[in-house]
Amino acid sequence: MNTDAVNQSQFVTLNGSGAPVLSRLSYVGTEPFAVNIAFRTERGRWVEWTFARDLLVTGLAEPAGLGDVRVRPDLAADEDILILEIESPDGYALVEIEREDVERFLDAAAAVVPIGSESEHFDVDAFIAEITNV
């Protein structure tokens, strides 16, 4: 069993569609500040986004994010839903995900790298080597 990564699949609502979309949240201990969410497309491919784990943590309680990814509780309609907004030059998506699914994912990710201790698990030298070895 790999204890330095967390993967969790769930169905989400995308852009208010009635048909659920399969998504996958991922976290890897070697990239302690980031989470990944992927959506399965009609052709069986995955569209992936990577963003700060802190956005999910903060977004459980209040709106978080100013850029391409924003997270907030859906207090207007259903407090059990978390809203994830993703924007790029290619388009915009509004994702509704069960709050309980995000909480379970964050708990599992915190077991890999506790929230607040990310910098202790980040290998700066390896990162510099990676970005300069182009």
mmCIF file of N, CA and C in Angstrom:
data_model
loop_
_atom_site.group_PDB
_atom_site.id
_atom_site.type_symbol
_atom_site.label_atom_id
_atom_site.label_comp_id
_atom_site.label_asym_id
_atom_site.label_seq_id
_atom_site.Cartn_x
_atom_site.Cartn_y
_atom_site.Cartn_z
ATOM 1 N N MET A 1 0.835 -1.190 0.000
ATOM 2 C CA MET A 1 0.000 0.000 0.000
ATOM 3 C C MET A 1 0.879 1.252 0.000
ATOM 4 N N ASN A 2 0.572 2.189 -0.862
ATOM 5 C CA ASN A 2 1.310 3.433 -0.956
ATOM 6 C C ASN A 2 0.741 4.419 0.054
ATOM 7 N N THR A 3 1.545 4.832 1.030
ATOM 8 C CA THR A 3 1.041 5.719 2.075
ATOM 9 C C THR A 3 1.440 7.169 1.856
ATOM 10 N N ASP A 4 2.074 7.471 0.731
ATOM 11 C CA ASP A 4 2.448 8.858 0.478
ATOM 12 C C ASP A 4 1.570 9.517 -0.582
ATOM 13 N N ALA A 5 0.450 8.889 -0.909
ATOM 14 C CA ALA A 5 -0.477 9.449 -1.895
ATOM 15 C C ALA A 5 -1.909 9.084 -1.532
ATOM 16 N N VAL A 6 -2.826 9.935 -1.942
ATOM 17 C CA VAL A 6 -4.251 9.716 -1.722
ATOM 18 C C VAL A 6 -4.967 9.937 -3.047
ATOM 19 N N ASN A 7 -5.811 9.012 -3.433
ATOM 20 C CA ASN A 7 -6.661 9.156 -4.616
ATOM 21 C C ASN A 7 -8.085 8.815 -4.204
ATOM 22 N N GLN A 8 -9.007 9.660 -4.577
ATOM 23 C CA GLN A 8 -10.403 9.436 -4.219
ATOM 24 C C GLN A 8 -11.287 9.783 -5.403
ATOM 25 N N SER A 9 -12.100 8.850 -5.816
ATOM 26 C CA SER A 9 -13.028 9.091 -6.918
ATOM 27 C C SER A 9 -14.419 9.380 -6.372
ATOM 28 N N GLN A 10 -15.143 10.231 -7.077
ATOM 29 C CA GLN A 10 -16.510 10.562 -6.717
ATOM 30 C C GLN A 10 -17.209 11.140 -7.941
ATOM 31 N N PHE A 11 -18.513 11.169 -7.891
ATOM 32 C CA PHE A 11 -19.273 11.810 -8.952
ATOM 33 C C PHE A 11 -19.565 13.239 -8.534
ATOM 34 N N VAL A 12 -19.503 14.151 -9.502
ATOM 35 C CA VAL A 12 -19.772 15.556 -9.267
ATOM 36 C C VAL A 12 -20.760 16.041 -10.322
ATOM 37 N N THR A 13 -21.335 17.203 -10.061
ATOM 38 C CA THR A 13 -22.189 17.859 -11.037
ATOM 39 C C THR A 13 -21.361 18.947 -11.699
ATOM 40 N N LEU A 14 -21.377 18.975 -13.007
ATOM 41 C CA LEU A 14 -20.579 19.923 -13.768
ATOM 42 C C LEU A 14 -21.499 20.863 -14.525
ATOM 43 N N ASN A 15 -21.356 22.155 -14.273
ATOM 44 C CA ASN A 15 -22.128 23.202 -14.955
ATOM 45 C C ASN A 15 -23.633 22.991 -14.845
ATOM 46 N N GLY A 16 -24.095 22.483 -13.705
ATOM 47 C CA GLY A 16 -25.518 22.316 -13.469
ATOM 48 C C GLY A 16 -26.174 21.181 -14.216
ATOM 49 N N SER A 17 -25.394 20.348 -14.874
ATOM 50 C CA SER A 17 -25.929 19.230 -15.643
ATOM 51 C C SER A 17 -26.574 18.205 -14.715
ATOM 52 N N GLY A 18 -27.618 17.571 -15.187
ATOM 53 C CA GLY A 18 -28.273 16.532 -14.396
ATOM 54 C C GLY A 18 -27.501 15.227 -14.367
ATOM 55 N N ALA A 19 -26.624 15.032 -15.345
ATOM 56 C CA ALA A 19 -25.843 13.796 -15.412
ATOM 57 C C ALA A 19 -24.545 13.971 -14.619
ATOM 58 N N PRO A 20 -24.261 13.084 -13.685
ATOM 59 C CA PRO A 20 -23.025 13.208 -12.907
ATOM 60 C C PRO A 20 -21.793 12.897 -13.762
ATOM 61 N N VAL A 21 -20.675 13.490 -13.356
ATOM 62 C CA VAL A 21 -19.397 13.299 -14.033
ATOM 63 C C VAL A 21 -18.442 12.646 -13.033
ATOM 64 N N LEU A 22 -17.706 11.651 -13.485
ATOM 65 C CA LEU A 22 -16.727 11.002 -12.624
ATOM 66 C C LEU A 22 -15.533 11.931 -12.443
ATOM 67 N N SER A 23 -15.143 12.132 -11.189
ATOM 68 C CA SER A 23 -13.968 12.953 -10.906
ATOM 69 C C SER A 23 -13.048 12.202 -9.953
ATOM 70 N N ARG A 24 -11.806 12.691 -9.886
ATOM 71 C CA ARG A 24 -10.823 12.055 -9.015
ATOM 72 C C ARG A 24 -9.991 13.149 -8.349
ATOM 73 N N LEU A 25 -9.981 13.150 -7.027
ATOM 74 C CA LEU A 25 -9.103 14.028 -6.263
ATOM 75 C C LEU A 25 -7.831 13.254 -5.949
ATOM 76 N N SER A 26 -6.670 13.904 -6.082
ATOM 77 C CA SER A 26 -5.391 13.243 -5.818
ATOM 78 C C SER A 26 -4.493 14.156 -5.004
ATOM 79 N N TYR A 27 -3.695 13.527 -4.157
ATOM 80 C CA TYR A 27 -2.711 14.238 -3.351
ATOM 81 C C TYR A 27 -1.476 13.359 -3.237
ATOM 82 N N VAL A 28 -0.302 13.959 -3.415
ATOM 83 C CA VAL A 28 0.959 13.226 -3.329
ATOM 84 C C VAL A 28 1.848 13.942 -2.314
ATOM 85 N N GLY A 29 2.389 13.197 -1.375
ATOM 86 C CA GLY A 29 3.211 13.775 -0.325
ATOM 87 C C GLY A 29 4.448 14.491 -0.818
ATOM 88 N N THR A 30 4.957 14.112 -1.985
ATOM 89 C CA THR A 30 6.142 14.773 -2.524
ATOM 90 C C THR A 30 5.822 16.145 -3.124
ATOM 91 N N GLU A 31 4.544 16.444 -3.296
ATOM 92 C CA GLU A 31 4.087 17.765 -3.727
ATOM 93 C C GLU A 31 3.086 18.259 -2.689
ATOM 94 N N PRO A 32 3.580 18.582 -1.484
ATOM 95 C CA PRO A 32 2.696 18.770 -0.332
ATOM 96 C C PRO A 32 1.752 19.966 -0.382
ATOM 97 N N PHE A 33 2.030 20.936 -1.221
ATOM 98 C CA PHE A 33 1.175 22.124 -1.269
ATOM 99 C C PHE A 33 0.015 21.972 -2.256
ATOM 100 N N ALA A 34 0.053 20.962 -3.113
ATOM 101 C CA ALA A 34 -0.879 20.878 -4.237
ATOM 102 C C ALA A 34 -1.844 19.703 -4.136
ATOM 103 N N VAL A 35 -3.016 19.900 -4.700
ATOM 104 C CA VAL A 35 -3.975 18.817 -4.934
ATOM 105 C C VAL A 35 -4.305 18.837 -6.420
ATOM 106 N N ASN A 36 -4.835 17.731 -6.881
ATOM 107 C CA ASN A 36 -5.200 17.605 -8.279
ATOM 108 C C ASN A 36 -6.641 17.123 -8.345
ATOM 109 N N ILE A 37 -7.416 17.720 -9.233
ATOM 110 C CA ILE A 37 -8.750 17.193 -9.508
ATOM 111 C C ILE A 37 -8.819 16.919 -11.009
ATOM 112 N N ALA A 38 -9.358 15.765 -11.343
ATOM 113 C CA ALA A 38 -9.473 15.358 -12.745
ATOM 114 C C ALA A 38 -10.926 14.984 -13.018
ATOM 115 N N PHE A 39 -11.366 15.264 -14.242
ATOM 116 C CA PHE A 39 -12.723 14.949 -14.677
ATOM 117 C C PHE A 39 -12.646 14.046 -15.893
ATOM 118 N N ARG A 40 -13.416 12.989 -15.870
ATOM 119 C CA ARG A 40 -13.431 12.070 -17.010
ATOM 120 C C ARG A 40 -14.316 12.655 -18.102
ATOM 121 N N THR A 41 -13.783 12.690 -19.313
ATOM 122 C CA THR A 41 -14.531 13.240 -20.432
ATOM 123 C C THR A 41 -15.320 12.128 -21.114
ATOM 124 N N GLU A 42 -16.111 12.510 -22.072
ATOM 125 C CA GLU A 42 -16.933 11.545 -22.807
ATOM 126 C C GLU A 42 -16.094 10.490 -23.512
ATOM 127 N N ARG A 43 -14.903 10.838 -23.902
ATOM 128 C CA ARG A 43 -14.061 9.911 -24.658
ATOM 129 C C ARG A 43 -13.125 9.098 -23.758
ATOM 130 N N GLY A 44 -13.364 9.125 -22.467
ATOM 131 C CA GLY A 44 -12.545 8.338 -21.552
ATOM 132 C C GLY A 44 -11.211 8.960 -21.196
ATOM 133 N N ARG A 45 -10.998 10.190 -21.585
ATOM 134 C CA ARG A 45 -9.789 10.911 -21.213
ATOM 135 C C ARG A 45 -10.083 11.718 -19.947
ATOM 136 N N TRP A 46 -9.008 12.168 -19.316
ATOM 137 C CA TRP A 46 -9.150 12.954 -18.096
ATOM 138 C C TRP A 46 -8.649 14.371 -18.323
ATOM 139 N N VAL A 47 -9.413 15.351 -17.857
ATOM 140 C CA VAL A 47 -9.002 16.754 -17.847
ATOM 141 C C VAL A 47 -8.605 17.052 -16.410
ATOM 142 N N GLU A 48 -7.374 17.537 -16.216
ATOM 143 C CA GLU A 48 -6.846 17.697 -14.863
ATOM 144 C C GLU A 48 -6.516 19.147 -14.539
ATOM 145 N N TRP A 49 -6.702 19.484 -13.256
ATOM 146 C CA TRP A 49 -6.344 20.793 -12.718
ATOM 147 C C TRP A 49 -5.571 20.572 -11.426
ATOM 148 N N THR A 50 -4.516 21.349 -11.242
ATOM 149 C CA THR A 50 -3.736 21.304 -10.010
ATOM 150 C C THR A 50 -3.820 22.674 -9.352
ATOM 151 N N PHE A 51 -4.041 22.671 -8.046
ATOM 152 C CA PHE A 51 -4.146 23.925 -7.313
ATOM 153 C C PHE A 51 -3.776 23.689 -5.851
ATOM 154 N N ALA A 52 -3.720 24.755 -5.076
ATOM 155 C CA ALA A 52 -3.276 24.700 -3.683
ATOM 156 C C ALA A 52 -4.257 23.936 -2.798
ATOM 157 N N ARG A 53 -3.716 23.053 -1.985
ATOM 158 C CA ARG A 53 -4.556 22.326 -1.018
ATOM 159 C C ARG A 53 -5.256 23.308 -0.088
ATOM 160 N N ASP A 54 -4.596 24.411 0.247
ATOM 161 C CA ASP A 54 -5.197 25.421 1.127
ATOM 162 C C ASP A 54 -6.514 25.962 0.595
ATOM 163 N N LEU A 55 -6.667 26.002 -0.729
ATOM 164 C CA LEU A 55 -7.940 26.472 -1.293
ATOM 165 C C LEU A 55 -9.092 25.573 -0.871
ATOM 166 N N LEU A 56 -8.867 24.260 -0.897
ATOM 167 C CA LEU A 56 -9.925 23.336 -0.461
ATOM 168 C C LEU A 56 -10.204 23.489 1.027
ATOM 169 N N VAL A 57 -9.133 23.599 1.814
ATOM 170 C CA VAL A 57 -9.282 23.720 3.268
ATOM 171 C C VAL A 57 -10.076 24.970 3.615
ATOM 172 N N THR A 58 -9.654 26.109 3.082
ATOM 173 C CA THR A 58 -10.330 27.378 3.372
ATOM 174 C C THR A 58 -11.727 27.402 2.764
ATOM 175 N N GLY A 59 -11.862 26.860 1.556
ATOM 176 C CA GLY A 59 -13.143 26.869 0.855
ATOM 177 C C GLY A 59 -14.249 26.099 1.547
ATOM 178 N N LEU A 60 -13.910 25.229 2.483
ATOM 179 C CA LEU A 60 -14.941 24.532 3.256
ATOM 180 C C LEU A 60 -15.731 25.502 4.126
ATOM 181 N N ALA A 61 -15.088 26.594 4.556
ATOM 182 C CA ALA A 61 -15.734 27.531 5.468
ATOM 183 C C ALA A 61 -16.105 28.864 4.841
ATOM 184 N N GLU A 62 -15.316 29.293 3.848
ATOM 185 C CA GLU A 62 -15.526 30.611 3.251
ATOM 186 C C GLU A 62 -14.962 30.634 1.845
ATOM 187 N N PRO A 63 -15.354 31.619 1.041
ATOM 188 C CA PRO A 63 -14.813 31.701 -0.314
ATOM 189 C C PRO A 63 -13.294 31.823 -0.299
ATOM 190 N N ALA A 64 -12.634 31.090 -1.205
ATOM 191 C CA ALA A 64 -11.173 31.102 -1.297
ATOM 192 C C ALA A 64 -10.755 31.112 -2.755
ATOM 193 N N GLY A 65 -9.667 31.806 -3.051
ATOM 194 C CA GLY A 65 -9.129 31.833 -4.405
ATOM 195 C C GLY A 65 -9.499 33.103 -5.134
ATOM 196 N N LEU A 66 -8.537 33.621 -5.873
ATOM 197 C CA LEU A 66 -8.750 34.837 -6.649
ATOM 198 C C LEU A 66 -8.466 34.637 -8.128
ATOM 199 N N GLY A 67 -7.847 33.552 -8.476
ATOM 200 C CA GLY A 67 -7.406 33.335 -9.849
ATOM 201 C C GLY A 67 -8.253 32.362 -10.612
ATOM 202 N N ASP A 68 -7.595 31.397 -11.232
ATOM 203 C CA ASP A 68 -8.254 30.431 -12.103
ATOM 204 C C ASP A 68 -9.100 29.415 -11.347
ATOM 205 N N VAL A 69 -8.814 29.213 -10.059
ATOM 206 C CA VAL A 69 -9.556 28.248 -9.256
ATOM 207 C C VAL A 69 -10.093 28.954 -8.018
ATOM 208 N N ARG A 70 -11.410 28.823 -7.818
ATOM 209 C CA ARG A 70 -12.057 29.400 -6.642
ATOM 210 C C ARG A 70 -12.929 28.323 -5.994
ATOM 211 N N VAL A 71 -12.947 28.318 -4.674
ATOM 212 C CA VAL A 71 -13.704 27.315 -3.927
ATOM 213 C C VAL A 71 -14.544 28.042 -2.884
ATOM 214 N N ARG A 72 -15.789 27.573 -2.710
ATOM 215 C CA ARG A 72 -16.653 28.188 -1.692
ATOM 216 C C ARG A 72 -17.754 27.220 -1.298
ATOM 217 N N PRO A 73 -18.230 27.377 -0.065
ATOM 218 C CA PRO A 73 -19.400 26.578 0.312
ATOM 219 C C PRO A 73 -20.626 27.127 -0.417
ATOM 220 N N ASP A 74 -21.585 26.270 -0.703
ATOM 221 C CA ASP A 74 -22.819 26.700 -1.363
ATOM 222 C C ASP A 74 -23.866 26.981 -0.287
ATOM 223 N N LEU A 75 -23.666 28.050 0.442
ATOM 224 C CA LEU A 75 -24.551 28.366 1.560
ATOM 225 C C LEU A 75 -25.925 28.842 1.107
ATOM 226 N N ALA A 76 -26.023 29.327 -0.122
ATOM 227 C CA ALA A 76 -27.301 29.827 -0.627
ATOM 228 C C ALA A 76 -28.281 28.701 -0.916
ATOM 229 N N ALA A 77 -27.785 27.585 -1.430
ATOM 230 C CA ALA A 77 -28.683 26.513 -1.852
ATOM 231 C C ALA A 77 -28.578 25.263 -0.987
ATOM 232 N N ASP A 78 -27.356 24.808 -0.708
ATOM 233 C CA ASP A 78 -27.190 23.533 -0.015
ATOM 234 C C ASP A 78 -25.846 23.523 0.699
ATOM 235 N N GLU A 79 -25.857 23.597 2.011
ATOM 236 C CA GLU A 79 -24.601 23.653 2.768
ATOM 237 C C GLU A 79 -23.794 22.357 2.700
ATOM 238 N N ASP A 80 -24.383 21.291 2.175
ATOM 239 C CA ASP A 80 -23.663 20.031 2.014
ATOM 240 C C ASP A 80 -22.876 19.970 0.702
ATOM 241 N N ILE A 81 -22.926 21.052 -0.078
ATOM 242 C CA ILE A 81 -22.256 21.119 -1.377
ATOM 243 C C ILE A 81 -21.147 22.160 -1.325
ATOM 244 N N LEU A 82 -20.033 21.827 -1.952
ATOM 245 C CA LEU A 82 -18.924 22.749 -2.119
ATOM 246 C C LEU A 82 -18.860 23.110 -3.602
ATOM 247 N N ILE A 83 -18.687 24.389 -3.887
ATOM 248 C CA ILE A 83 -18.607 24.869 -5.264
ATOM 249 C C ILE A 83 -17.144 25.103 -5.619
ATOM 250 N N LEU A 84 -16.729 24.521 -6.733
ATOM 251 C CA LEU A 84 -15.387 24.698 -7.264
ATOM 252 C C LEU A 84 -15.547 25.342 -8.634
ATOM 253 N N GLU A 85 -15.001 26.546 -8.790
ATOM 254 C CA GLU A 85 -15.067 27.240 -10.073
ATOM 255 C C GLU A 85 -13.682 27.210 -10.714
ATOM 256 N N ILE A 86 -13.630 26.772 -11.952
ATOM 257 C CA ILE A 86 -12.379 26.662 -12.685
ATOM 258 C C ILE A 86 -12.517 27.477 -13.959
ATOM 259 N N GLU A 87 -11.525 28.335 -14.197
ATOM 260 C CA GLU A 87 -11.584 29.214 -15.357
ATOM 261 C C GLU A 87 -10.249 29.202 -16.086
ATOM 262 N N SER A 88 -10.312 29.213 -17.403
ATOM 263 C CA SER A 88 -9.112 29.287 -18.230
ATOM 264 C C SER A 88 -9.474 30.044 -19.503
ATOM 265 N N PRO A 89 -8.490 30.349 -20.327
ATOM 266 C CA PRO A 89 -8.815 30.991 -21.610
ATOM 267 C C PRO A 89 -9.727 30.118 -22.474
ATOM 268 N N ASP A 90 -9.735 28.801 -22.221
ATOM 269 C CA ASP A 90 -10.553 27.889 -23.010
ATOM 270 C C ASP A 90 -11.978 27.739 -22.506
ATOM 271 N N GLY A 91 -12.266 28.256 -21.306
ATOM 272 C CA GLY A 91 -13.623 28.125 -20.811
ATOM 273 C C GLY A 91 -13.741 28.233 -19.311
ATOM 274 N N TYR A 92 -14.944 27.908 -18.841
ATOM 275 C CA TYR A 92 -15.304 28.040 -17.432
ATOM 276 C C TYR A 92 -16.099 26.814 -17.025
ATOM 277 N N ALA A 93 -15.860 26.333 -15.820
ATOM 278 C CA ALA A 93 -16.639 25.209 -15.293
ATOM 279 C C ALA A 93 -17.005 25.481 -13.846
ATOM 280 N N LEU A 94 -18.222 25.150 -13.499
ATOM 281 C CA LEU A 94 -18.683 25.214 -12.121
ATOM 282 C C LEU A 94 -18.966 23.784 -11.686
ATOM 283 N N VAL A 95 -18.239 23.349 -10.660
ATOM 284 C CA VAL A 95 -18.316 21.974 -10.188
ATOM 285 C C VAL A 95 -18.975 21.968 -8.819
ATOM 286 N N GLU A 96 -19.982 21.128 -8.666
ATOM 287 C CA GLU A 96 -20.616 20.932 -7.363
ATOM 288 C C GLU A 96 -20.160 19.582 -6.840
ATOM 289 N N ILE A 97 -19.523 19.598 -5.661
ATOM 290 C CA ILE A 97 -18.977 18.379 -5.081
ATOM 291 C C ILE A 97 -19.481 18.250 -3.639
ATOM 292 N N GLU A 98 -19.765 17.048 -3.244
ATOM 293 C CA GLU A 98 -20.250 16.814 -1.888
ATOM 294 C C GLU A 98 -19.193 17.248 -0.875
ATOM 295 N N ARG A 99 -19.599 18.088 0.056
ATOM 296 C CA ARG A 99 -18.702 18.572 1.106
ATOM 297 C C ARG A 99 -18.064 17.402 1.865
ATOM 298 N N GLU A 100 -18.839 16.383 2.144
ATOM 299 C CA GLU A 100 -18.349 15.211 2.867
ATOM 300 C C GLU A 100 -17.217 14.517 2.096
ATOM 301 N N ASP A 101 -17.311 14.462 0.769
ATOM 302 C CA ASP A 101 -16.255 13.858 -0.048
ATOM 303 C C ASP A 101 -14.954 14.651 0.087
ATOM 304 N N VAL A 102 -15.063 15.984 0.068
ATOM 305 C CA VAL A 102 -13.872 16.830 0.191
ATOM 306 C C VAL A 102 -13.274 16.694 1.587
ATOM 307 N N GLU A 103 -14.122 16.675 2.607
ATOM 308 C CA GLU A 103 -13.622 16.517 3.984
ATOM 309 C C GLU A 103 -12.894 15.185 4.154
ATOM 310 N N ARG A 104 -13.457 14.116 3.610
ATOM 311 C CA ARG A 104 -12.824 12.798 3.706
ATOM 312 C C ARG A 104 -11.475 12.799 2.974
ATOM 313 N N PHE A 105 -11.430 13.415 1.796
ATOM 314 C CA PHE A 105 -10.188 13.515 1.039
ATOM 315 C C PHE A 105 -9.137 14.311 1.813
ATOM 316 N N LEU A 106 -9.529 15.460 2.358
ATOM 317 C CA LEU A 106 -8.573 16.293 3.098
ATOM 318 C C LEU A 106 -8.066 15.591 4.357
ATOM 319 N N ASP A 107 -8.920 14.834 5.014
ATOM 320 C CA ASP A 107 -8.478 14.059 6.182
ATOM 321 C C ASP A 107 -7.421 13.028 5.781
ATOM 322 N N ALA A 108 -7.650 12.350 4.659
ATOM 323 C CA ALA A 108 -6.692 11.351 4.185
ATOM 324 C C ALA A 108 -5.382 12.027 3.757
ATOM 325 N N ALA A 109 -5.479 13.179 3.110
ATOM 326 C CA ALA A 109 -4.270 13.899 2.698
ATOM 327 C C ALA A 109 -3.500 14.399 3.922
ATOM 328 N N ALA A 110 -4.211 14.834 4.950
ATOM 329 C CA ALA A 110 -3.557 15.302 6.178
ATOM 330 C C ALA A 110 -2.849 14.164 6.904
ATOM 331 N N ALA A 111 -3.288 12.936 6.683
ATOM 332 C CA ALA A 111 -2.592 11.785 7.263
ATOM 333 C C ALA A 111 -1.250 11.561 6.564
ATOM 334 N N VAL A 112 -1.145 11.985 5.308
ATOM 335 C CA VAL A 112 0.110 11.875 4.557
ATOM 336 C C VAL A 112 1.041 13.023 4.948
ATOM 337 N N VAL A 113 0.533 14.255 4.861
ATOM 338 C CA VAL A 113 1.269 15.454 5.270
ATOM 339 C C VAL A 113 0.294 16.323 6.059
ATOM 340 N N PRO A 114 0.520 16.464 7.359
ATOM 341 C CA PRO A 114 -0.390 17.284 8.164
ATOM 342 C C PRO A 114 -0.476 18.719 7.637
ATOM 343 N N ILE A 115 -1.677 19.271 7.682
ATOM 344 C CA ILE A 115 -1.898 20.646 7.244
ATOM 345 C C ILE A 115 -1.057 21.570 8.125
ATOM 346 N N GLY A 116 -0.325 22.461 7.471
ATOM 347 C CA GLY A 116 0.563 23.381 8.177
ATOM 348 C C GLY A 116 2.009 22.923 8.208
ATOM 349 N N SER A 117 2.264 21.677 7.857
ATOM 350 C CA SER A 117 3.651 21.177 7.872
ATOM 351 C C SER A 117 4.168 20.910 6.462
ATOM 352 N N GLU A 118 3.524 21.466 5.461
ATOM 353 C CA GLU A 118 3.893 21.211 4.068
ATOM 354 C C GLU A 118 5.352 21.563 3.780
ATOM 355 N N SER A 119 5.827 22.683 4.308
ATOM 356 C CA SER A 119 7.197 23.108 3.997
ATOM 357 C C SER A 119 8.238 22.125 4.528
ATOM 358 N N GLU A 120 7.913 21.375 5.567
ATOM 359 C CA GLU A 120 8.830 20.363 6.103
ATOM 360 C C GLU A 120 8.954 19.162 5.164
ATOM 361 N N HIS A 121 7.992 18.992 4.275
ATOM 362 C CA HIS A 121 7.963 17.844 3.370
ATOM 363 C C HIS A 121 8.297 18.218 1.927
ATOM 364 N N PHE A 122 8.675 19.474 1.718
ATOM 365 C CA PHE A 122 8.960 19.957 0.370
ATOM 366 C C PHE A 122 10.464 19.963 0.143
ATOM 367 N N ASP A 123 10.921 19.259 -0.866
ATOM 368 C CA ASP A 123 12.343 19.158 -1.191
ATOM 369 C C ASP A 123 12.700 20.263 -2.185
ATOM 370 N N VAL A 124 13.202 21.383 -1.658
ATOM 371 C CA VAL A 124 13.532 22.538 -2.486
ATOM 372 C C VAL A 124 14.625 22.197 -3.490
ATOM 373 N N ASP A 125 15.626 21.447 -3.063
ATOM 374 C CA ASP A 125 16.728 21.093 -3.959
ATOM 375 C C ASP A 125 16.240 20.264 -5.143
ATOM 376 N N ALA A 126 15.358 19.317 -4.886
ATOM 377 C CA ALA A 126 14.812 18.492 -5.976
ATOM 378 C C ALA A 126 13.974 19.354 -6.921
ATOM 379 N N PHE A 127 13.224 20.310 -6.377
ATOM 380 C CA PHE A 127 12.419 21.189 -7.209
ATOM 381 C C PHE A 127 13.303 22.051 -8.103
ATOM 382 N N ILE A 128 14.364 22.614 -7.539
ATOM 383 C CA ILE A 128 15.289 23.443 -8.327
ATOM 384 C C ILE A 128 15.942 22.603 -9.414
ATOM 385 N N ALA A 129 16.340 21.391 -9.067
ATOM 386 C CA ALA A 129 16.948 20.508 -10.060
ATOM 387 C C ALA A 129 15.965 20.205 -11.190
ATOM 388 N N GLU A 130 14.725 20.007 -10.834
ATOM 389 C CA GLU A 130 13.708 19.695 -11.841
ATOM 390 C C GLU A 130 13.475 20.846 -12.804
ATOM 391 N N ILE A 131 13.366 22.048 -12.277
ATOM 392 C CA ILE A 131 13.050 23.186 -13.149
ATOM 393 C C ILE A 131 14.262 23.707 -13.906
ATOM 394 N N THR A 132 15.465 23.402 -13.429
ATOM 395 C CA THR A 132 16.653 23.858 -14.148
ATOM 396 C C THR A 132 17.216 22.796 -15.088
ATOM 397 N N ASN A 133 16.674 21.602 -15.033
ATOM 398 C CA ASN A 133 17.126 20.501 -15.874
ATOM 399 C C ASN A 133 16.233 20.371 -17.100
ATOM 400 N N VAL A 134 16.072 21.462 -17.785
ATOM 401 C CA VAL A 134 15.169 21.504 -18.940
ATOM 402 C C VAL A 134 15.885 21.168 -20.208
#
